[in-house]
XYZ file of C-alpha atoms in Angstrom:
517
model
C -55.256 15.834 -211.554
C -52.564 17.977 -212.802
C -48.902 16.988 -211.524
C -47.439 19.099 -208.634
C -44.699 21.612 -209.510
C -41.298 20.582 -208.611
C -39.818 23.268 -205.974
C -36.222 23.139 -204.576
C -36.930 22.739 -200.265
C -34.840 24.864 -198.130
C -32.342 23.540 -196.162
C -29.647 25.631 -195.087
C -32.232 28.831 -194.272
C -31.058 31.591 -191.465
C -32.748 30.437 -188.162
C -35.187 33.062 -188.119
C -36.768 32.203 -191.117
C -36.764 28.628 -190.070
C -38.165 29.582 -186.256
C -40.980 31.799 -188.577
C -41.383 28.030 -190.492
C -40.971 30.065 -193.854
C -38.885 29.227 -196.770
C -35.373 31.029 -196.648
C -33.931 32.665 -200.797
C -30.666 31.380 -198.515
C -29.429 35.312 -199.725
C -26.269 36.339 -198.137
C -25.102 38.400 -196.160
C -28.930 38.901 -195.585
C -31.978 36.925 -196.585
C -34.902 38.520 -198.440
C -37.509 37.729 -195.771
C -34.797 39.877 -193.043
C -34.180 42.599 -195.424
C -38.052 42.812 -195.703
C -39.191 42.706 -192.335
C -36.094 44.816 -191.330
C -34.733 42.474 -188.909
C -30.993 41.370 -188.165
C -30.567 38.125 -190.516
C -27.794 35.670 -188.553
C -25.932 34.608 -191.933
C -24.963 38.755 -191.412
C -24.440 38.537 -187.891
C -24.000 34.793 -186.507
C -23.844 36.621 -182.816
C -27.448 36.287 -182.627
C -27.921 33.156 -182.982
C -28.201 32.118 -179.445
C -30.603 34.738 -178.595
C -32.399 33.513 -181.250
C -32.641 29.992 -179.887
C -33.283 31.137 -176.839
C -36.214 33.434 -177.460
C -37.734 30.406 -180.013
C -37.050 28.015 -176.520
C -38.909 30.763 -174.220
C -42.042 31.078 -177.196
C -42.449 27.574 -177.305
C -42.907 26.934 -173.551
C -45.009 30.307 -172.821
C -46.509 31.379 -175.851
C -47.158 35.332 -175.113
C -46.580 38.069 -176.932
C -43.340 40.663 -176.629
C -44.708 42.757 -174.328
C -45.842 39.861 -171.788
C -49.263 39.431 -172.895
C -50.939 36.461 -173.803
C -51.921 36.571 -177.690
C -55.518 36.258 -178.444
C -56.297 37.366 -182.132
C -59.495 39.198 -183.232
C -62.742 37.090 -183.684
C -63.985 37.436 -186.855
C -66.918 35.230 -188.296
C -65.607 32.790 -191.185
C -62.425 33.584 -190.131
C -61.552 31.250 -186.684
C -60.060 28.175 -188.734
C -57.323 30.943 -189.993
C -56.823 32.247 -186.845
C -56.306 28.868 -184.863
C -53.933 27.847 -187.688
C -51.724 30.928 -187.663
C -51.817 31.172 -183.570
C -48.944 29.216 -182.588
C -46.892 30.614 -185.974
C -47.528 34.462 -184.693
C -46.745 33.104 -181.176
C -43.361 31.580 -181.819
C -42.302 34.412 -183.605
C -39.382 35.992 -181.861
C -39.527 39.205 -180.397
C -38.132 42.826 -182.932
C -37.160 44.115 -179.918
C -36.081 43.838 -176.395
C -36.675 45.771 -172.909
C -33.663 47.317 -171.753
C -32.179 45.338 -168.788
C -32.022 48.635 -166.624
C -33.808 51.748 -165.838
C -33.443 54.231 -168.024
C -31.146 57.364 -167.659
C -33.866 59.824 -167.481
C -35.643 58.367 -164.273
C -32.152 58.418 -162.362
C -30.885 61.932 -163.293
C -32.863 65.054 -163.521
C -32.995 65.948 -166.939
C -31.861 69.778 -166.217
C -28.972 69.159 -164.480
C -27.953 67.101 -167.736
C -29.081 69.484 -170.144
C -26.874 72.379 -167.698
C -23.613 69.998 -167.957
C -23.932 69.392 -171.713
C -24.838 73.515 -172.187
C -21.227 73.961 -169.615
C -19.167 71.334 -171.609
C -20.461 72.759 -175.347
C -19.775 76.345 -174.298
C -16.065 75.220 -172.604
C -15.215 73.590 -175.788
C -16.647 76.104 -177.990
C -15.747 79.397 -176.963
C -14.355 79.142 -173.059
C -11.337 77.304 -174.219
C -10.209 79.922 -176.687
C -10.145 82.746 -173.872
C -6.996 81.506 -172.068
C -5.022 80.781 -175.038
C -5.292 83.730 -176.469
C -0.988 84.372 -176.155
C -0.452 81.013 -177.698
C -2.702 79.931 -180.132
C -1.026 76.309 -180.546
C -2.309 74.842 -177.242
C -5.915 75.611 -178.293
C -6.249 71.939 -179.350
C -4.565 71.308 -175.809
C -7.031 72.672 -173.673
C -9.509 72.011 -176.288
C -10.020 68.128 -177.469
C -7.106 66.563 -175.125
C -7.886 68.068 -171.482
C -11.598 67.104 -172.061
C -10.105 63.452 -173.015
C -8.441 63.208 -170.193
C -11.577 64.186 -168.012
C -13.403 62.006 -169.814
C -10.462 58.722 -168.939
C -11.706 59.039 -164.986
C -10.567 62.658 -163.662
C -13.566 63.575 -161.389
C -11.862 66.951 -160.778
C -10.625 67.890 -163.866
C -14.154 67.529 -165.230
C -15.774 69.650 -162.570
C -12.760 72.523 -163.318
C -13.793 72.555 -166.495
C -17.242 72.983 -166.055
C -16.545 75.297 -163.198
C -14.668 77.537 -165.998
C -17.450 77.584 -168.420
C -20.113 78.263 -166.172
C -18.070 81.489 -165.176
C -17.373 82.499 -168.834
C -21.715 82.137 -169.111
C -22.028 84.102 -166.020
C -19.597 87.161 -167.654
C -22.911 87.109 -170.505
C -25.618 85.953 -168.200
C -25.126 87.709 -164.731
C -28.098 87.407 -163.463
C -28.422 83.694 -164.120
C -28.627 81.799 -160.875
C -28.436 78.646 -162.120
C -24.929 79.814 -163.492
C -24.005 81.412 -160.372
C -24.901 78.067 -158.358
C -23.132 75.870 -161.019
C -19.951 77.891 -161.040
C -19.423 77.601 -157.040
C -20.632 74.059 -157.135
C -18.858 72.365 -159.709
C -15.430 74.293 -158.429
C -15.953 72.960 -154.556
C -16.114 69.833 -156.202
C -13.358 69.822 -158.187
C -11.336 71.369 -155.163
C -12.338 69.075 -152.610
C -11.301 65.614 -155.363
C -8.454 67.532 -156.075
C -7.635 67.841 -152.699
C -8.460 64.262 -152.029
C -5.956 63.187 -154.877
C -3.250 65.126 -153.843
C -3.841 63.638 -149.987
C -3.002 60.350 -151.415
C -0.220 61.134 -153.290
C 1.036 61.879 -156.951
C 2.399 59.888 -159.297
C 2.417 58.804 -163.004
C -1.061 58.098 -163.759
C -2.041 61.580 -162.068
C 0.562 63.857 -162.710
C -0.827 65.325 -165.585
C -4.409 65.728 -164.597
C -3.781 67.528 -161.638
C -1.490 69.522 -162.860
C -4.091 71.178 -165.734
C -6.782 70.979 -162.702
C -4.082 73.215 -160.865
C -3.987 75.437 -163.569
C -7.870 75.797 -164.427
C -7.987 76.867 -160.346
C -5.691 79.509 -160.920
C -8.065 80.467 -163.817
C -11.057 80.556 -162.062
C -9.887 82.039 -158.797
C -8.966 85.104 -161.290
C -12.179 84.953 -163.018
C -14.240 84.966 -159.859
C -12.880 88.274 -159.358
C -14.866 89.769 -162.222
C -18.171 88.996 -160.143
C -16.798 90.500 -156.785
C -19.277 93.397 -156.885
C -22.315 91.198 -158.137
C -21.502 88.356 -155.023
C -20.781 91.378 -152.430
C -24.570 92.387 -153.338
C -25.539 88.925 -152.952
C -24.167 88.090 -150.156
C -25.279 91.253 -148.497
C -29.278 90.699 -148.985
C -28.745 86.931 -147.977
C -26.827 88.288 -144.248
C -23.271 86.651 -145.418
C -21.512 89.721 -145.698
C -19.459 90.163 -143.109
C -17.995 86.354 -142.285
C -17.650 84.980 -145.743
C -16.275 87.958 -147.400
C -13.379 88.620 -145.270
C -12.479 84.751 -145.051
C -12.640 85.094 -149.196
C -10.106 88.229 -149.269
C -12.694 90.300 -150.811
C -13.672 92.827 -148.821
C -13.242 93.114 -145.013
C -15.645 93.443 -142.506
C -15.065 97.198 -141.751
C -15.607 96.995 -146.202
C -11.884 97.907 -146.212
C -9.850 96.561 -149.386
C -8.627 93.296 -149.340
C -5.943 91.687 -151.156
C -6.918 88.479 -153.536
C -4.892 86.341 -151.993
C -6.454 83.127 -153.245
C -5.513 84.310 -156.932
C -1.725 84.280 -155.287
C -1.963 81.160 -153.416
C -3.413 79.155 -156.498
C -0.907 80.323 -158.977
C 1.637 79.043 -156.419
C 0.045 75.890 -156.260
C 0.488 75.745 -159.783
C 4.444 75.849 -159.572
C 4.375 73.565 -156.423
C 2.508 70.947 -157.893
C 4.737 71.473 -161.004
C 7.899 70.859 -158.365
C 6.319 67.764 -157.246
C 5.321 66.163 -159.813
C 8.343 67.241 -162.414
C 9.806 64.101 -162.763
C 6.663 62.906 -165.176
C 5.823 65.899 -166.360
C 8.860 66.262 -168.154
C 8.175 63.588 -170.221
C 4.701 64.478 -170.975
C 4.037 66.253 -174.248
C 0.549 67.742 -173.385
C 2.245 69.753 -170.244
C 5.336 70.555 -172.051
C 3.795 71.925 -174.885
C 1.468 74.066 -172.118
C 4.631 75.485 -170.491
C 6.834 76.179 -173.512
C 3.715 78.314 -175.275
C 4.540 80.841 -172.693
C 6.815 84.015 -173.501
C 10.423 83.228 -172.634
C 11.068 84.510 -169.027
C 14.188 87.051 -169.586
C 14.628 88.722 -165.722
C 17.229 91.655 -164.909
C 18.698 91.416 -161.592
C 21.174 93.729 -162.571
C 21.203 96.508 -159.553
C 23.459 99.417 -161.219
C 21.567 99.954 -164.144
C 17.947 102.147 -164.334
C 15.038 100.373 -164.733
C 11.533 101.214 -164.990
C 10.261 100.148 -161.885
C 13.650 100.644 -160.026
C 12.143 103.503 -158.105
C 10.317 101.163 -155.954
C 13.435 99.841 -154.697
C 14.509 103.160 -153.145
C 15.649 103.270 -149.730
C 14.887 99.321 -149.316
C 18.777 99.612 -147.278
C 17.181 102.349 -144.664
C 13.475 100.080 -144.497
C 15.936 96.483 -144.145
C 18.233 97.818 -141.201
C 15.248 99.388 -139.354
C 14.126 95.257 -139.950
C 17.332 93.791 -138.336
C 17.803 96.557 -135.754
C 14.373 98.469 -134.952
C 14.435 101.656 -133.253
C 10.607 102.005 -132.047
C 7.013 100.443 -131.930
C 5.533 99.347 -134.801
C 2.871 101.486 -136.153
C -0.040 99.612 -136.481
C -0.886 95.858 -135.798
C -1.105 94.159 -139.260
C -4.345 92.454 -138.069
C -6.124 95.442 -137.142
C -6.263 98.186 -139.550
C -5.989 101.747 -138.458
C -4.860 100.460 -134.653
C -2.024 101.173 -132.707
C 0.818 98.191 -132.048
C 2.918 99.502 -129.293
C 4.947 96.862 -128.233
C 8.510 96.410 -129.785
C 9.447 94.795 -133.072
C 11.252 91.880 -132.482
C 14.528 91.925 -134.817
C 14.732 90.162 -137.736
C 17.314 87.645 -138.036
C 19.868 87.928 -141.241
C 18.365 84.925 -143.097
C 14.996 86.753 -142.833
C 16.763 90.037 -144.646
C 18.563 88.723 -146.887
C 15.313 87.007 -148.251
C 12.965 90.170 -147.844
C 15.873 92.193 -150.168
C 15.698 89.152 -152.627
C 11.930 89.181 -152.481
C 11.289 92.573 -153.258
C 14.487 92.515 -155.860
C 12.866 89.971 -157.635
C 9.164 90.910 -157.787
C 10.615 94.318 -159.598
C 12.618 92.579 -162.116
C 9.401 90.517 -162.779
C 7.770 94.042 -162.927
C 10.081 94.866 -165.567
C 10.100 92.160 -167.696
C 6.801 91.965 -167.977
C 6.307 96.026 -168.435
C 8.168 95.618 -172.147
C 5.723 92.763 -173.680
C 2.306 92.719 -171.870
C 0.816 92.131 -174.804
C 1.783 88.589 -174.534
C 0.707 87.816 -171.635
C 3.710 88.837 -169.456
C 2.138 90.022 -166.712
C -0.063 86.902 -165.594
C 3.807 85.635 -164.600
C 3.790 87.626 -161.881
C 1.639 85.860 -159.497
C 3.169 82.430 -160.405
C 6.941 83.129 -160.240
C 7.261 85.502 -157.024
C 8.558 84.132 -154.213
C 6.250 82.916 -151.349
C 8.747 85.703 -149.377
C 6.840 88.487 -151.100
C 3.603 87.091 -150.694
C 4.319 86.981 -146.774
C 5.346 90.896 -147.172
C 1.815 91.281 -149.067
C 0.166 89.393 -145.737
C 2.211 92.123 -143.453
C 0.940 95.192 -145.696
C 3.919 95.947 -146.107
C 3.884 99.481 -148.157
C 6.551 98.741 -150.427
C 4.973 95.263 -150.815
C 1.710 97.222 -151.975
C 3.066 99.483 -154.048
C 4.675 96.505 -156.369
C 1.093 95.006 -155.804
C -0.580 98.061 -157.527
C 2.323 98.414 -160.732
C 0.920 94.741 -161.276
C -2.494 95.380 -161.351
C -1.754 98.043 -163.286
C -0.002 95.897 -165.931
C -2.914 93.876 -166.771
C -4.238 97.058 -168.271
C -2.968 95.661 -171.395
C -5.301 92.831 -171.132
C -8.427 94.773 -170.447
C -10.244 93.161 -173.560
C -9.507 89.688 -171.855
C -13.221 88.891 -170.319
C -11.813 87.321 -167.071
C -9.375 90.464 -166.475
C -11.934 93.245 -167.876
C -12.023 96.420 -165.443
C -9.429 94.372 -162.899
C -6.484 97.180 -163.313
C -9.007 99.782 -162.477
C -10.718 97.967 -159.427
C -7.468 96.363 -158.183
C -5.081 99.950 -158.687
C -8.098 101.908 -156.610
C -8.297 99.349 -154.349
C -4.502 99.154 -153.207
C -4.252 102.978 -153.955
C -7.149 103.539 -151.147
C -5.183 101.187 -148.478
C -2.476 104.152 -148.509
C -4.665 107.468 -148.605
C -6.441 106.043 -145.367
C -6.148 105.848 -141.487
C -4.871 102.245 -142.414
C -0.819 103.576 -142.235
C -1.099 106.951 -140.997
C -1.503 110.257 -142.606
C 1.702 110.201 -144.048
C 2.088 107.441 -146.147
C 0.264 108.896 -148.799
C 2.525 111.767 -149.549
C 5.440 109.009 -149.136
C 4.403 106.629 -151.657
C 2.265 108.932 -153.588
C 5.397 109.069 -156.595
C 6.029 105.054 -156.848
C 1.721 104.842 -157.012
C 1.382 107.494 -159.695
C 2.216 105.647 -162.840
C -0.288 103.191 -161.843
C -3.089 104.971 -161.419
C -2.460 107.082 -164.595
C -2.685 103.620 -166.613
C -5.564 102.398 -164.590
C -7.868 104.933 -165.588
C -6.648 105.418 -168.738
C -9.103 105.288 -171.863
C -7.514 104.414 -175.178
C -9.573 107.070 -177.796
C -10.533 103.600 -179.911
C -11.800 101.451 -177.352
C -8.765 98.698 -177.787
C -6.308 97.695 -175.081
C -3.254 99.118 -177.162
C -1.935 102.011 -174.992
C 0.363 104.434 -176.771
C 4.319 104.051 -175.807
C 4.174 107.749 -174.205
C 1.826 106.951 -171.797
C 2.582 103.002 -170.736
C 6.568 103.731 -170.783
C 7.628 101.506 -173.263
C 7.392 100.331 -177.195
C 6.075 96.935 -176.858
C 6.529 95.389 -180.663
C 10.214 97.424 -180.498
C 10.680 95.344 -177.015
C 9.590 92.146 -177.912
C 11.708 92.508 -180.808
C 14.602 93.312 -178.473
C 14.026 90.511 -176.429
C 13.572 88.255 -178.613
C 17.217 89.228 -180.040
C 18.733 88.525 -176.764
C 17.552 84.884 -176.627
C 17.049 83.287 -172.721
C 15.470 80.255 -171.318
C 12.245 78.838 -172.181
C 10.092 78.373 -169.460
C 10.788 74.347 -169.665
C 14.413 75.004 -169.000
C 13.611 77.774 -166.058
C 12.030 75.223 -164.329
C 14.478 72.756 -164.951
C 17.211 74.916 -163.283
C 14.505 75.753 -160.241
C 14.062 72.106 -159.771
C 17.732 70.859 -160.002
C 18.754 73.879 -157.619
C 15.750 72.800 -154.746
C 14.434 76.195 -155.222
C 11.064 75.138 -156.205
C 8.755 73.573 -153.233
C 8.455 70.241 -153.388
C 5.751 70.148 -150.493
C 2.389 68.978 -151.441
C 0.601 72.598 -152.519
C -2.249 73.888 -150.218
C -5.482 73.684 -151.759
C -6.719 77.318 -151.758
């Protein structure tokens, strides 16, 4: 009988091999019997070793199989000795794999309403991001990779903005998209009502930031809504909605009379009141800092002896703020019922409340003006944000003069036709505040009255640049813009950061919690 070979025993083997009673090559960082069968080898990861033991423990006591079955191999004839003597080595084997411990995602959450938020969140950081940094270029990163971040940390209502947003930018390519259309109201009354929430319990450091950029994507999307006024109106007329819903939305009124958008107003306020209340942290912050300081520099002319563009609209405000403080008859028509009488007797105003309507109007003109010279950069989406909550009670009263600064406005965003969340808004807005005055609404002679402060706006709102581009020629807008912005830019003035600095130090700002619009 021939002597046995001499073979070297294994005895410092990975515990798999040793469970699967094979000999270990003892290779590190992984064994040649792991790297064949494609298994994790513990002298690689030394984590596993007490699953390991545990599953060789659980295949000992109750041989089965990974799935839970009881192994019984294939009868073959010749073959049962070999089977019997490699049953309990199969059975010990541990398992390749493991069930996961909980129910899968796909059972829990419909798989369209996941595929809609990853569609909303690819098209937000995509393409949706880009459309409201298109005057400063530098925050595209901002709005981009570190305001999904931050949803992402725990912001319920930042997340829903920004899916609110993007479903709106979809609808502007898909309008006839319900799903969009459902998404785009849903994920914003969400957002609104956390925001709300938040804002209930009180700001501080850890939520300063993310409500203010949730403030500021509700200003964005009560602008964009406005785009889909006419497609809603039609909705909302075949579904019996009109007449309720409309009018509480400022759209149009029941009698289908123009309404102001006063939720665009009231959420760019917000904006600067949550700003006000929350300064203190936000001045530190670099994301909002760099957000606020990528904004033209605000340069305003108070000056009152020197001709401006819009000072026309300030003519005879003396004559329209004594007949406030001292009125000599009825009013004309009750502010909350259009085209009917009001025949009792204006109350006088008291002098605080004059001196304020004079600065309210003052102002809103020399925010008018400013913006006039560079809309190209963005100037006139200001407007909204920085005039005084004064005005926007004058706007509430119909005031004409109030109006008439309403329409030079709309009129400015002209310039930003090509913008898809202010396409065809000059036009709609400038007809729509143009019609309030050649109607029963203030008599048959405001018309003629106002007729001369109107006319520039309508001229721009229904002008048609030969090439299709939102460049209008310096003839017809009133002004040079690249020779302005050059002007201006010469002069110097206070970046936005330091303007609300001095608002802030001064208690001008509102330091109230904001509304939720």
């Amino acid at each position: 009988m021939p002597p046995r070979r001499s073979h070297k025993k294994s005895r410092a083997g990975c515990r798999r091999c040793k469970s699967r009673k094979i000999k270990c090559d003892e290779v590190h960082p992984r064994c040649g019997n792991c790297v064949k069968h494609g298994v994790p080898c513990d002298f690689e990861h030394p984590e596993i070793i007490p699953e390991l033991q545990a599953a060789q423990t659980a295949s000992v006591s109750s041989p089965s199989t990974a799935a839970g079955t009881p192994y019984t191999p294939a009868y073959s004839p010749g073959a049962e000795s070999v089977s019997n003597a490699s049953t309990s080595r199969f059975q010990r084997a541990p398992p390749l794999c493991r069930s996961p411990p909980s129910q899968a995602l796909s059972t829990t959450t419909p798989v369209a309403h996941r595929m809609l938020e990853l569609r909303l969140m690819h098209h937000y950081t995509a393409m949706t991001c880009k459309t409201f940094t298109f005057t400063a270029p530098t925050t595209e990163h901002i709005w981009k990779i570190t305001v999904p971040g931050m949803a992402f940390s725990g912001s319920q209502h930042l997340t829903d903005a920004i899916l609110a947003v993007a479903a709106l930018h979809l609808r502007s390519q898909s309008p006839n998209d319900k799903d969009l259309v459902r998404a785009s109201h849903a994920y914003m009354a969400a957002s609104l009502a956390e925001y709300s929430a938040t804002l209930t319990k009180g700001i501080d450091s850890t939520n300063a930031e993310s409500l203010f950029l949730t403030a500021s994507l509700i200003a964005f999307q009560s602008t964009a809504t406005r785009v889909f006024m006419k497609d809603e109106l039609n909705l909302a007329q075949a579904t019996g909605k009109y007449t309720e819903d409309f009018n509480k939305q400022g759209r149009y009124s029941a009698a289908g009379c123009y309404s102001i958008p006063f939720s665009w107003f009231h959420s760019f306020q917000g904006v600067k009141a949550v700003t006000a209340a929350s300064w203190q942290w936000l001045r530190t912050s670099p994301v909002v800092t760099e957000v606020i300081n990528s904004q033209v520099v605000l340069q305003l002319d108070l000056g009152l002896n020197r001709p401006t563009f819009f000072g026309h609209l300030l003519d005879d405000l003396s004559e329209e703020l004594e007949e406030m403080a001292n009125p000599s008859g009825p009013a004309s028509l009750h502010p909350d019922s259009p085209g009917q009488p009001f025949q009792q007797r204006r109350v006088p105003a008291s002098p605080e409340l004059v001196t304020s309507t004079r600065q309210a109007y003052q102002h809103a003109v020399a925010v008018l003006n400013w913006a006039h010279k560079i809309p190209h950069k963005g100037a006139p989406l200001a407007f909204p944000a920085t005039v005084s909550k004064r005005f926007i009670e004058l706007l509430e009263e119909r005031r004409p003069r109030a109006l008439a600064i309403l329409a030079c406005f709309f009129a400015l965003l002209k310039s930003l036709d090509s913008v898809w969340w202010l396409h065809g808004m000059a036009r709609r807005e400038v007809l729509g505040v143009v019609s309030l005055f050649n109607s029963d609404y203030f008599g048959p002679e405001a018309y003629s009255k106002w007729w001369p402060h109107l006319e520039w706006a309508m001229r721009i709102a229904l002008y048609e640049t030969p090439d299709g581009s939102s460049t209008i020629p310096p003839e017809v807008w009133g002004a040079d813009w690249y020779a302005e912005e050059q002007a201006l830019e010469g002069q110097g003035g206070h970046s936005y950061y330091r303007h609300i600095e001095l608002l802030c130090q001064t208690g001008n700002s509102t330091r109230s919690i904001p509304e939720v619009p």
